[in-house]
mmCIF file of C-alpha atoms and ligand atoms in Angstrom:
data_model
loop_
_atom_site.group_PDB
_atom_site.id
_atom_site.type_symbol
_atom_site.label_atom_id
_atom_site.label_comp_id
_atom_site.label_asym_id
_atom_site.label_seq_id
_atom_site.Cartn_x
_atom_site.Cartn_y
_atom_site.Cartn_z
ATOM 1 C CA UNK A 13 8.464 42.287 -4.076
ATOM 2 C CA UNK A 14 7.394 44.430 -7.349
ATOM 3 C CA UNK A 15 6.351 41.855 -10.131
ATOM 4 C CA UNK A 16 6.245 44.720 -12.272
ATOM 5 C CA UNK A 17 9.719 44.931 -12.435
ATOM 6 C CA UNK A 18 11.491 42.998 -14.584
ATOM 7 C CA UNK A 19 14.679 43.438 -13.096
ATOM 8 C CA UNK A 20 13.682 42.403 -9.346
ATOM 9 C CA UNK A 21 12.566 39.708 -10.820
ATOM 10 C CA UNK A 22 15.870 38.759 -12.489
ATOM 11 C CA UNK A 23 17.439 38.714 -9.475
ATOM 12 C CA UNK A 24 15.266 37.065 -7.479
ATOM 13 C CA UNK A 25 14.980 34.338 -10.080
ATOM 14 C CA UNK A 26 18.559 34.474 -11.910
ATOM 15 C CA UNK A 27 17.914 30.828 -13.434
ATOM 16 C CA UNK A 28 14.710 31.879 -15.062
ATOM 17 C CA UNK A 29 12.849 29.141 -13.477
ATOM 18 C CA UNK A 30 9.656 31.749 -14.864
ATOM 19 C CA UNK A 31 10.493 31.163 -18.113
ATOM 20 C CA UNK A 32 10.524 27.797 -17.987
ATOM 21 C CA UNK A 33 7.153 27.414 -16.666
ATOM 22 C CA UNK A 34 5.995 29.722 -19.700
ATOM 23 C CA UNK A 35 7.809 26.916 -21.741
ATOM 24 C CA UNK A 36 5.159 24.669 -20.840
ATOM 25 C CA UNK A 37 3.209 24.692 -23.397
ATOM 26 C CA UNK A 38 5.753 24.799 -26.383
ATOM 27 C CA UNK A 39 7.508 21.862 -24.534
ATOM 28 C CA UNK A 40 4.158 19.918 -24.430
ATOM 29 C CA UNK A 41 4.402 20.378 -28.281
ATOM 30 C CA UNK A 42 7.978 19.557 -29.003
ATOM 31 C CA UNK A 43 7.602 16.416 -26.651
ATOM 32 C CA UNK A 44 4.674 15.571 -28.876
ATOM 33 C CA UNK A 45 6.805 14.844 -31.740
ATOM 34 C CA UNK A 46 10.415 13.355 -29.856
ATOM 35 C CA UNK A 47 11.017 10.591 -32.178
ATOM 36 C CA UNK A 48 11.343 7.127 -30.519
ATOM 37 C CA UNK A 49 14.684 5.205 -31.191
ATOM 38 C CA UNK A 50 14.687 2.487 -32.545
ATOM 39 C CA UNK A 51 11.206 2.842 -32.612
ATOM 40 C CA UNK A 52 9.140 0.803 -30.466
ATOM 41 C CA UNK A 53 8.279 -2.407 -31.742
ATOM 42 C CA UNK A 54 4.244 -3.771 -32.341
ATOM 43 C CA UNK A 55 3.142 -4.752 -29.078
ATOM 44 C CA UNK A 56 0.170 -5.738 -26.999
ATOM 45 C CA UNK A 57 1.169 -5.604 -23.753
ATOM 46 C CA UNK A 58 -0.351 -7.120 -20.938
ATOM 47 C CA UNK A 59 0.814 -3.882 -18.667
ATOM 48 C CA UNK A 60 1.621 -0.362 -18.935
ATOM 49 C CA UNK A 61 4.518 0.392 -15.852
ATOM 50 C CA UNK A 62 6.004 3.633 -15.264
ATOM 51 C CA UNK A 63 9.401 3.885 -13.502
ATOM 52 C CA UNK A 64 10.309 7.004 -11.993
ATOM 53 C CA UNK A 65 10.844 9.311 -9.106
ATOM 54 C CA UNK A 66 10.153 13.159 -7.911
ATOM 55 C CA UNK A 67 9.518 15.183 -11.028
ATOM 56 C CA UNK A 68 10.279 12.151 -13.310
ATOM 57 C CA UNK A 69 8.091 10.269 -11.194
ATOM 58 C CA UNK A 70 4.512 12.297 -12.085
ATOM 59 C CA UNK A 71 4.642 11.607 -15.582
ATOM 60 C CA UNK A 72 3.911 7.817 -14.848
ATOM 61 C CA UNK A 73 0.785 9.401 -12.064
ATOM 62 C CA UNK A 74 -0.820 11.831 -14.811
ATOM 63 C CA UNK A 75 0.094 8.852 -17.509
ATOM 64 C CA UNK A 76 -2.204 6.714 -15.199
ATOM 65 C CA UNK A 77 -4.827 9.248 -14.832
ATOM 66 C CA UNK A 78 -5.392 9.664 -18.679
ATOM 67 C CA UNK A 79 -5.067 5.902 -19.184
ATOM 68 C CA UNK A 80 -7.144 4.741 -16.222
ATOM 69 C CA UNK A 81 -11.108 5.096 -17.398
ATOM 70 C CA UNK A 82 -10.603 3.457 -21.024
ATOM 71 C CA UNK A 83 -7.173 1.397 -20.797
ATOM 72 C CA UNK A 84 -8.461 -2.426 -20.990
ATOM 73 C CA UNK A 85 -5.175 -3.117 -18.933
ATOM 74 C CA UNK A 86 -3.402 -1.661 -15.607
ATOM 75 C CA UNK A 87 -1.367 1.135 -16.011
ATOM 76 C CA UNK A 88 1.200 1.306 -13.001
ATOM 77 C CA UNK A 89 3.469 4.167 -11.912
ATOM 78 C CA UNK A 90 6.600 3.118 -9.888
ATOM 79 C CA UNK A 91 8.521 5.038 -7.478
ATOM 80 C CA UNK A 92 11.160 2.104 -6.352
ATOM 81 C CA UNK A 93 14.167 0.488 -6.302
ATOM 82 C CA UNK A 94 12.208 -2.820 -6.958
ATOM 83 C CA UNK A 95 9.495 -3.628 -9.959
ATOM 84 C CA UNK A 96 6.405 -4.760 -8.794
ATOM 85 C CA UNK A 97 5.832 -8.601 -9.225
ATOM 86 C CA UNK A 98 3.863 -9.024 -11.663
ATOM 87 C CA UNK A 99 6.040 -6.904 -14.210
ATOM 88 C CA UNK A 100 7.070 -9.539 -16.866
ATOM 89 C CA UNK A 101 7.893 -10.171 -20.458
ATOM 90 C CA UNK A 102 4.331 -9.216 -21.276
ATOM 91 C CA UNK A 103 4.677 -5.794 -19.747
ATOM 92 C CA UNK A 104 5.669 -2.287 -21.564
ATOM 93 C CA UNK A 105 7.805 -0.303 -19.308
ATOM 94 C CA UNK A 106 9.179 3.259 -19.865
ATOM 95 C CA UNK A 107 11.947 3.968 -17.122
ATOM 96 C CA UNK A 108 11.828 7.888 -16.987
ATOM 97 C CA UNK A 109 14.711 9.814 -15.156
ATOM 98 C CA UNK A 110 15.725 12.991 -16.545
ATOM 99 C CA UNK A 111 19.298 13.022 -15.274
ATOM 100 C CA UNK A 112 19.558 9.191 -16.328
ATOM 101 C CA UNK A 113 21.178 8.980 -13.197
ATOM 102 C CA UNK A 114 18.522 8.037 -10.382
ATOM 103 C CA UNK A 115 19.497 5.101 -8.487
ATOM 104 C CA UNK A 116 15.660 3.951 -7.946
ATOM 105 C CA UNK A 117 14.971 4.333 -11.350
ATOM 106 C CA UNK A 118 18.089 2.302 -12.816
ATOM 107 C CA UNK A 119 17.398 -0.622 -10.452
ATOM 108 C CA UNK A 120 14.156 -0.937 -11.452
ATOM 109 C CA UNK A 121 14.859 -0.936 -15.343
ATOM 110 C CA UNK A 122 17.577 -3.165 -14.323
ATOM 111 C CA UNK A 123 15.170 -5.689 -12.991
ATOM 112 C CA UNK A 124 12.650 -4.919 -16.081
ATOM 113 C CA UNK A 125 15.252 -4.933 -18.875
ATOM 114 C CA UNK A 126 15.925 -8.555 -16.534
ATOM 115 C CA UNK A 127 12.322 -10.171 -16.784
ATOM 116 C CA UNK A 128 12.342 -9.514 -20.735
ATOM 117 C CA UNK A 129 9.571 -6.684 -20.664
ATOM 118 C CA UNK A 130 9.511 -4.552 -23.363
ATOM 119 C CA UNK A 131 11.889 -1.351 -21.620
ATOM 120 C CA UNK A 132 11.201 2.021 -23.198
ATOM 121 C CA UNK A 133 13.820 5.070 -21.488
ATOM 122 C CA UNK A 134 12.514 8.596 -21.153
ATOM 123 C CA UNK A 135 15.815 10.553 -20.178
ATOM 124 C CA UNK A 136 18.217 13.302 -20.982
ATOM 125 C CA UNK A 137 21.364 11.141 -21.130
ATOM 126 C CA UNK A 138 23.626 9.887 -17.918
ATOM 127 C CA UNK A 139 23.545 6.048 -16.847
ATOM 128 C CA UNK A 140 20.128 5.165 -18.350
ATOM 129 C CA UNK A 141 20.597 6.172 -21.739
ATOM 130 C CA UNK A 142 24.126 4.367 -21.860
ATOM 131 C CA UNK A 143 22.231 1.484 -20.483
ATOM 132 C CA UNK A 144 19.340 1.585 -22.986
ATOM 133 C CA UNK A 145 21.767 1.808 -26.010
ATOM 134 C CA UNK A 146 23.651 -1.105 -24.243
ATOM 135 C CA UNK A 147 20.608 -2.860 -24.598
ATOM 136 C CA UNK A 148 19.518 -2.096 -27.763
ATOM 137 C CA UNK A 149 15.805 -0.293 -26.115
ATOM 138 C CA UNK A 150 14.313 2.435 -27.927
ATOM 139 C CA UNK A 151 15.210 5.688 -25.996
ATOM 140 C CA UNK A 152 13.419 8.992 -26.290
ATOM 141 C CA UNK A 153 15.819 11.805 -25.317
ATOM 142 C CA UNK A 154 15.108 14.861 -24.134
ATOM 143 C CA UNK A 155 16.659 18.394 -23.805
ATOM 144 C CA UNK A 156 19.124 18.702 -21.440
ATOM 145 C CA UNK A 157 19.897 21.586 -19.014
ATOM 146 C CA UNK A 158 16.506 22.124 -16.764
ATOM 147 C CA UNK A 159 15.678 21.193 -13.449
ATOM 148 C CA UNK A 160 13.919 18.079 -13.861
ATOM 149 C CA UNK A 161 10.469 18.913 -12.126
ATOM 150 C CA UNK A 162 10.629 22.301 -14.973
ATOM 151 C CA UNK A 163 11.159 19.308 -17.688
ATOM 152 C CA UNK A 164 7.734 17.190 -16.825
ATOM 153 C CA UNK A 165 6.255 18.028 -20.263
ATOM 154 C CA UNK A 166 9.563 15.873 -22.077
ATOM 155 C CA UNK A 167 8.985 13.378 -19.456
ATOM 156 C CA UNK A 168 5.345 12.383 -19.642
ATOM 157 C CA UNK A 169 3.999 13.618 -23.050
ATOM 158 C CA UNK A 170 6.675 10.975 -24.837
ATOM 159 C CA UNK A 171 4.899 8.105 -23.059
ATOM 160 C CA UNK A 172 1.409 8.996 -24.362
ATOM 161 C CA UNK A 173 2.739 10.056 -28.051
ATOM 162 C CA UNK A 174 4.593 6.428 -28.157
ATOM 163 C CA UNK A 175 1.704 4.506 -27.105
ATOM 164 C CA UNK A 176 0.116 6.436 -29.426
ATOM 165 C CA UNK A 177 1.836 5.946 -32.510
ATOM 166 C CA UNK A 178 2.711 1.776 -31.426
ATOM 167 C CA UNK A 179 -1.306 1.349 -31.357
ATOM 168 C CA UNK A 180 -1.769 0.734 -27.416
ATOM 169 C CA UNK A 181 -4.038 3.332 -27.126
ATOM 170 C CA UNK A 182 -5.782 5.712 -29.678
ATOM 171 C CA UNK A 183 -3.982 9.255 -30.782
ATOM 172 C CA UNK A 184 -4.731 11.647 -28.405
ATOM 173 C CA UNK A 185 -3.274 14.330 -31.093
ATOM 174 C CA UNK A 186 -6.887 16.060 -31.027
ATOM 175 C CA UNK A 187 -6.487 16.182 -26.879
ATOM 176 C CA UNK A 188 -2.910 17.959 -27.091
ATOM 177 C CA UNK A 189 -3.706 20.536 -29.421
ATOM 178 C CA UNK A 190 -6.430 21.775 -27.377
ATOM 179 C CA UNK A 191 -4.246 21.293 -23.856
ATOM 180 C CA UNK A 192 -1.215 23.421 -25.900
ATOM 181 C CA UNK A 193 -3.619 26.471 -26.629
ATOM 182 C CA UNK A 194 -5.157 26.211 -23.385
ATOM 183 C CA UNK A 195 -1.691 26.186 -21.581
ATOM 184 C CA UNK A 196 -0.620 29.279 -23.878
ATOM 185 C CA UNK A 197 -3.441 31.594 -22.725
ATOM 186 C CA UNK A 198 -3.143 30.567 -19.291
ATOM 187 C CA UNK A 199 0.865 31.672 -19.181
ATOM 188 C CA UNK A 200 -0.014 34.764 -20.452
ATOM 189 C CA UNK A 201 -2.811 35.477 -18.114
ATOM 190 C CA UNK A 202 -1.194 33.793 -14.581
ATOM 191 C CA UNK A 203 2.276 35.076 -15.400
ATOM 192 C CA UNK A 204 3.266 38.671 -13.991
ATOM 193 C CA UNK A 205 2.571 40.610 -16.781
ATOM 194 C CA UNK A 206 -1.163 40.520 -15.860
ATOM 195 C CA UNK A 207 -1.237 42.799 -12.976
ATOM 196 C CA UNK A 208 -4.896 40.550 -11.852
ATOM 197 C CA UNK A 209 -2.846 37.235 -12.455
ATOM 198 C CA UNK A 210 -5.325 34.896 -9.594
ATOM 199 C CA UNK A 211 -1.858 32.900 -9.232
ATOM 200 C CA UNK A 212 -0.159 35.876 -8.100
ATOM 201 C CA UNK A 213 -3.096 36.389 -5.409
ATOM 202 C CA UNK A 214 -3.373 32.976 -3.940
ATOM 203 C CA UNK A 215 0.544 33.067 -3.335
ATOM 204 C CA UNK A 216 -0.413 36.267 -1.264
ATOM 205 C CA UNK A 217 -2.531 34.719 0.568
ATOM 206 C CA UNK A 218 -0.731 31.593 1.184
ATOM 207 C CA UNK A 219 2.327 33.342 3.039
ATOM 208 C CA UNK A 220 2.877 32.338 6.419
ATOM 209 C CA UNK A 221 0.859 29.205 5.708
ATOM 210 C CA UNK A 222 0.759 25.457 5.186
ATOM 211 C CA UNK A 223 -0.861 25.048 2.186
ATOM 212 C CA UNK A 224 -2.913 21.889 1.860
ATOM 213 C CA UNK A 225 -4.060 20.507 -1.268
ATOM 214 C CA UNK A 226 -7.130 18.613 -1.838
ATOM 215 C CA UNK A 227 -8.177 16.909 -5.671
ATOM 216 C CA UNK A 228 -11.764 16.820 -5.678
ATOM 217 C CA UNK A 229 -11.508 13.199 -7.477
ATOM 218 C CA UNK A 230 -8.681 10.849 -8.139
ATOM 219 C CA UNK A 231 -8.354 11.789 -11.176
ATOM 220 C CA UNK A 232 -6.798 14.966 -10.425
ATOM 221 C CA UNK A 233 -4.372 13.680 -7.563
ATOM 222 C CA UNK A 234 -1.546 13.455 -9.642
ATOM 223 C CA UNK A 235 -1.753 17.383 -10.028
ATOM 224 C CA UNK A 236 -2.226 17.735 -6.337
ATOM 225 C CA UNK A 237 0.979 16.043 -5.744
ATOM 226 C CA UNK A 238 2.181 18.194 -8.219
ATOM 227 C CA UNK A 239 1.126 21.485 -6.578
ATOM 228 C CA UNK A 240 2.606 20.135 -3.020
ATOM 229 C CA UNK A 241 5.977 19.465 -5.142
ATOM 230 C CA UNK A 242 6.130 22.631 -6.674
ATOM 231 C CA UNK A 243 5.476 24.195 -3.238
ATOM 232 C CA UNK A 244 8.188 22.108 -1.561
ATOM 233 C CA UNK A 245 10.660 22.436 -4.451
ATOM 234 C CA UNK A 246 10.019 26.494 -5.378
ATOM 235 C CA UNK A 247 9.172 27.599 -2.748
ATOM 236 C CA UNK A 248 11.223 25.665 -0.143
ATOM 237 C CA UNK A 249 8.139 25.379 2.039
ATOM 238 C CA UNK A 250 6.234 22.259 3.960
ATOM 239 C CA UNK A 251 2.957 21.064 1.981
ATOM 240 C CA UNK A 252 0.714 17.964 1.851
ATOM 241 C CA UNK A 253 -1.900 16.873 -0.187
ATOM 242 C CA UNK A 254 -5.062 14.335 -0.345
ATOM 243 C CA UNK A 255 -7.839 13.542 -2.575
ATOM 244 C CA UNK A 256 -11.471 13.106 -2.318
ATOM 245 C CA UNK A 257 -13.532 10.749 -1.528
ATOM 246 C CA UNK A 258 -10.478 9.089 0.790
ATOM 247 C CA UNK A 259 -10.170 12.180 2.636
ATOM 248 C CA UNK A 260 -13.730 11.756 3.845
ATOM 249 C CA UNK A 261 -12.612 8.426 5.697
ATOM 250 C CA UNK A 262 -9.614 9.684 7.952
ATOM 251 C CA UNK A 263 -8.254 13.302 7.317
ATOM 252 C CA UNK A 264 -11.636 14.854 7.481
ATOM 253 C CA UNK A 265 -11.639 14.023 11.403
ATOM 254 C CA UNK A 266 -7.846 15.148 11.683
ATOM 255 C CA UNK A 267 -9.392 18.814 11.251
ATOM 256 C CA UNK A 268 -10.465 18.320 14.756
ATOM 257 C CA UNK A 269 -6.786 19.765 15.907
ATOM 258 C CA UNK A 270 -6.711 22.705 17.684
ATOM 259 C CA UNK A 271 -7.743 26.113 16.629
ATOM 260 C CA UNK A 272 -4.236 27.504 16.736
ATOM 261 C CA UNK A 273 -3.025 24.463 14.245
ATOM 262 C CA UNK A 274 -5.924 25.311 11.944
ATOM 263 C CA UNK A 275 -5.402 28.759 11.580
ATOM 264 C CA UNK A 276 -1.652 27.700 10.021
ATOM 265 C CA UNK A 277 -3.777 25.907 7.130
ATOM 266 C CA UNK A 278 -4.469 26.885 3.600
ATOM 267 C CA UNK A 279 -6.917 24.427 1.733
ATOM 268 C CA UNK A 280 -6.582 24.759 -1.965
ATOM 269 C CA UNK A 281 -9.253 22.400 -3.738
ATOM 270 C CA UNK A 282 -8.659 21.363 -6.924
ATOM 271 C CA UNK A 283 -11.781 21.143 -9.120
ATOM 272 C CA UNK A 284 -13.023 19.592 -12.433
ATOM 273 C CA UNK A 285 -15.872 20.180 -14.907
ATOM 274 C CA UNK A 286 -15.942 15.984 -14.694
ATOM 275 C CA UNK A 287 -15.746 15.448 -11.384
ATOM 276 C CA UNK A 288 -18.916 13.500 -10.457
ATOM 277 C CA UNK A 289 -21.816 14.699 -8.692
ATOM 278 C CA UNK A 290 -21.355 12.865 -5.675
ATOM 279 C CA UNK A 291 -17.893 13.752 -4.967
ATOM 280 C CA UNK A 292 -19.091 17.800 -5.546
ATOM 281 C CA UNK A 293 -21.335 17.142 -2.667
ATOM 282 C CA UNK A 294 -18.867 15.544 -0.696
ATOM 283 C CA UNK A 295 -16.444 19.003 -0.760
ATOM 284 C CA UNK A 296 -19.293 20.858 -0.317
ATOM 285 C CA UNK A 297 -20.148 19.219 3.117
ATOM 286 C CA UNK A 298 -16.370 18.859 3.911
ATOM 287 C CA UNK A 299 -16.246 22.872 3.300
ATOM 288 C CA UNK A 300 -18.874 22.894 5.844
ATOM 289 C CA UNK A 301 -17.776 19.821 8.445
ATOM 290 C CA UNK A 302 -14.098 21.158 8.238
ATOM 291 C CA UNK A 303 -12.513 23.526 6.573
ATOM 292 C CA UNK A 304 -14.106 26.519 8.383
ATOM 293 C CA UNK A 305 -11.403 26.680 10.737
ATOM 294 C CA UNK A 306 -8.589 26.943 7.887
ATOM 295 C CA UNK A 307 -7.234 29.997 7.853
ATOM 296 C CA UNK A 308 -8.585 30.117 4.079
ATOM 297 C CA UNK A 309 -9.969 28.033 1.156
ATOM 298 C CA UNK A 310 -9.539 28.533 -2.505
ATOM 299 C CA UNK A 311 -10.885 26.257 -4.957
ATOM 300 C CA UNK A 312 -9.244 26.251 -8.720
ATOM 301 C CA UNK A 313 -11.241 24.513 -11.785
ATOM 302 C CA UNK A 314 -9.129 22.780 -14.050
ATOM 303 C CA UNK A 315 -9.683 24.123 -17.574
ATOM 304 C CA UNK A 316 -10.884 22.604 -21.112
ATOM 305 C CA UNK A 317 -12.965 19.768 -22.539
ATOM 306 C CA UNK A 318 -10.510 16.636 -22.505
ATOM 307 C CA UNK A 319 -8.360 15.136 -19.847
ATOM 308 C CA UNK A 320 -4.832 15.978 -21.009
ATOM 309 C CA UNK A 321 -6.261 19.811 -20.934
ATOM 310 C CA UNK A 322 -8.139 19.560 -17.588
ATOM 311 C CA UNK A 323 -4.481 17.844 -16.129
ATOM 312 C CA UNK A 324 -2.204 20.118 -17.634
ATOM 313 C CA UNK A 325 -4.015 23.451 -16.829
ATOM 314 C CA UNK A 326 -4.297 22.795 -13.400
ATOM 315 C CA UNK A 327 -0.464 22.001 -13.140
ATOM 316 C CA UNK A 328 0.383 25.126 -15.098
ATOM 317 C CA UNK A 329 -1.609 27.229 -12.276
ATOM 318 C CA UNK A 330 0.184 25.602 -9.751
ATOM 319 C CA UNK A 331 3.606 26.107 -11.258
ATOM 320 C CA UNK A 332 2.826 29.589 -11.373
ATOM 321 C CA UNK A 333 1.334 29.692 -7.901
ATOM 322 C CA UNK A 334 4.627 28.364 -6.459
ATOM 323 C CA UNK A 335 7.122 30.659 -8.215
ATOM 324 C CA UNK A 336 5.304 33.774 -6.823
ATOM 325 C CA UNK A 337 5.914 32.061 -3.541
ATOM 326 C CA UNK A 338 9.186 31.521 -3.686
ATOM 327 C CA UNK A 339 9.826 35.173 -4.507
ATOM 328 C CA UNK A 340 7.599 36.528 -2.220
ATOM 329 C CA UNK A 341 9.473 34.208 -0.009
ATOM 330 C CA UNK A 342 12.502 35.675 -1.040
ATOM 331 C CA UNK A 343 14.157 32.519 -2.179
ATOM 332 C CA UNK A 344 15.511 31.562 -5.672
ATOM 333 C CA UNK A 345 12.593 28.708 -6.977
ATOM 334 C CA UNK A 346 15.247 26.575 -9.038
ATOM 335 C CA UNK A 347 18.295 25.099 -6.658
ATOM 336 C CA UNK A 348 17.417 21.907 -4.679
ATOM 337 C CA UNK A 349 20.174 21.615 -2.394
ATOM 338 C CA UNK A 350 18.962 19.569 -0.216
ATOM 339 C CA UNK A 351 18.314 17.187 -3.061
ATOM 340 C CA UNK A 352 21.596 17.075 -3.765
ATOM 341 C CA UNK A 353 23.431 16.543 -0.916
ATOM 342 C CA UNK A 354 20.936 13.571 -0.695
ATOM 343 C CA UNK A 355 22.560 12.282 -3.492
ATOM 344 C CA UNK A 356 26.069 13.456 -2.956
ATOM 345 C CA UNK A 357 26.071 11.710 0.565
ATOM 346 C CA UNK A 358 24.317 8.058 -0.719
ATOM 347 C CA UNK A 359 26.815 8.003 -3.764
ATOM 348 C CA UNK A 360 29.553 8.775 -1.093
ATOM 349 C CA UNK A 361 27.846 5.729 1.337
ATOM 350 C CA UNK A 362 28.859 3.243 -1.911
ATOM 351 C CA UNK A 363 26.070 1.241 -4.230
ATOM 352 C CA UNK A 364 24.280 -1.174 -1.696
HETATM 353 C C1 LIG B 414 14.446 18.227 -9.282
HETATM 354 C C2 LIG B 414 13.341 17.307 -9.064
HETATM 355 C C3 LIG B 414 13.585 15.989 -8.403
HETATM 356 C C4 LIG B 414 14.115 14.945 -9.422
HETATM 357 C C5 LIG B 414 14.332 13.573 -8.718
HETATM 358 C C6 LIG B 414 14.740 12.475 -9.684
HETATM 359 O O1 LIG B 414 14.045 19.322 -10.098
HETATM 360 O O2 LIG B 414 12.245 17.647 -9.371
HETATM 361 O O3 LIG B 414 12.372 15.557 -7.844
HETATM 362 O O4 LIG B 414 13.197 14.799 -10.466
HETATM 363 O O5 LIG B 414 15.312 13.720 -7.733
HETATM 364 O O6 LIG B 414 15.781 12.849 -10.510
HETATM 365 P P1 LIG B 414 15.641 12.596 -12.086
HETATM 366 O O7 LIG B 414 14.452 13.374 -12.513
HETATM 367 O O8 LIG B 414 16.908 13.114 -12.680
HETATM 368 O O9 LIG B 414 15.477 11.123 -12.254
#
């Protein structure tokens, strides 16, 4: 595979799933300013829950990990048919499925829109959006045309601009102008017209692995579920991932399997300038304890000062990561047909 040439890389990627993870950045912008409508009502909620699944689904995990050290209330991401039961008329859902169409997702709101919450849909159009106009919820909608997991910027960012602008939480304006020109240098300098891109190079040295990804804290595991998506979805290849400390009680010993096994493993660590001291030691011993026997170990630091910039940088790397996997995997990153048939078969098995 020559990723110097343009052309090779047109056909290996004839949806342009490469320019859509340059997009990221200039989506994260545009998604700043969707307009809410009607726009969402005055509200103190009691709880924040996010409905949604696969790449819909991560906006309501990073949404969390922003939220979770300074929210004074629980912030919930759902990836059910059923709403948790403490979801009520004090609660402030957003019910995020970029098709509009995912059955989860629409039985959930279903059962929100049901208990009087306050329902707020993230989607492109299908089902949802009928249902939300039906209803008379405010509805942010989105671009359509992209493979949802390529559209996570229109799914999550509307969240955090809403609560935003309704007074839940404080503008985090400041925190997406720095994660925008963060995410535009990055682009330029994982993408393949940087000969040295590091993204390129770890997806070299992850062929013919497993790669395994570990967050260093929780507050990066949504981006090392992320990474394992991208992997599974791009690159059509098996991944898991954990997270410090709760490694350290169960998968730490699992490294015990046999040399052969371990030589099939690539740990990628994701690090963060916050991450405290005590979980730092923890990799380091872990390194040490465990991961010697993987056939390698790369660790990548999240970049910038606040948390939407720390989250968003480290999912831009692995976006990248996984495209040059899929090509040097010879597969095209964007169809998911296994996805579908999923769904072609359960529609064809009747509503339950
Ligand atoms: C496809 C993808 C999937 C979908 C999931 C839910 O690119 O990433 O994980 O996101 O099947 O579908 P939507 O997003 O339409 O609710």
């Amino acid at each position: 595979m020559n990723f110097n040439d343009a052309s090779e890389i047109r056909r290996r990627d004839p949806s342009g799933m490469l320019d859509l993870i340059r997009r990221l950045p200039d989506m994260c912008a545009e998604a700043w300013r969707l307009p809410v409508e009607p726009s969402l009502p005055a509200v103190r909620p009691a709880n924040i829950v996010a409905l949604g699944m696969g790449g819909s689904g991560i906006g309501g995990d990073l949404l969390r990990a922003v939220l979770n050290d300074d929210a004074s209330i629980p912030v919930v991401a759902v990836k059910d048919y059923r709403a948790p039961g403490f979801l009520g008329p004090t609660s402030l859902v957003f019910a995020c499925s970029y098709s509009g169409n995912t059955e989860e997702t629409l039985a959930a709101y279903d059962q929100a829109a049901g208990r009087g919450a306050t329902c707020v849909v993230v989607t492109s159009g299908g089902d949802l959006l009928r249902a939300a106009r039906d209803r008379g919820h405010p509805a942010v909608v989105v671009p359509k045309g992209l493979p949802p997991r390529a559209a996570l910027a229109y799914l999550f960012i509307p969240m955090l601009a809403a609560l935003g602008r309704a007074g839940v939480i404080p503008s985090l304006e400041t925190e997406m102008r720095e994660a925008v020109e963060i995410l535009k240098g990055m682009t330029r300098r994982l993408g393949p017209d940087d000969a040295s891109s590091p993204a390129r190079r770890l997806a070299e040295r992850l062929q013919g692995q497993i790669p395994v990804i570990y967050s260093s804290s929780p507050f990066l595991e949504p981006v090392a579920q992320r990474w394992k998506d991208q992997f599974n979805e791009n690159a059509k290849t098996f991944s898991v991932w954990n997270t410090f400390p709760e490694l350290n009680h169960n998968e730490t010993v699992g490294w015990g399997v046999d040399e052969t096994l371990a030589r099939t493993i690539h740990v990628i660590i994701l690090r963060d300038r916050a991450e405290p001291a005590r979980l730092a030691q923890r990799v380091s011993i872990t390194k040490d304890l465990a991961f010697r026997r993987a056939a390698g170990v790369d660790e990548i630091q999240s970049e910038g000062e606040g948390k939407l910039a720390r989250l968003l940088s480290s999912i831009c790397y692995g976006d990248m990561t996984s495209w040059y996997l899929a090509l040097l995997r010879g597969v095209d990153p964007t169809p998911v047909p296994v996805i579908e048939e999923l769904k072609k078969r359960l529609a064809e098995m009747g509503a339950v």
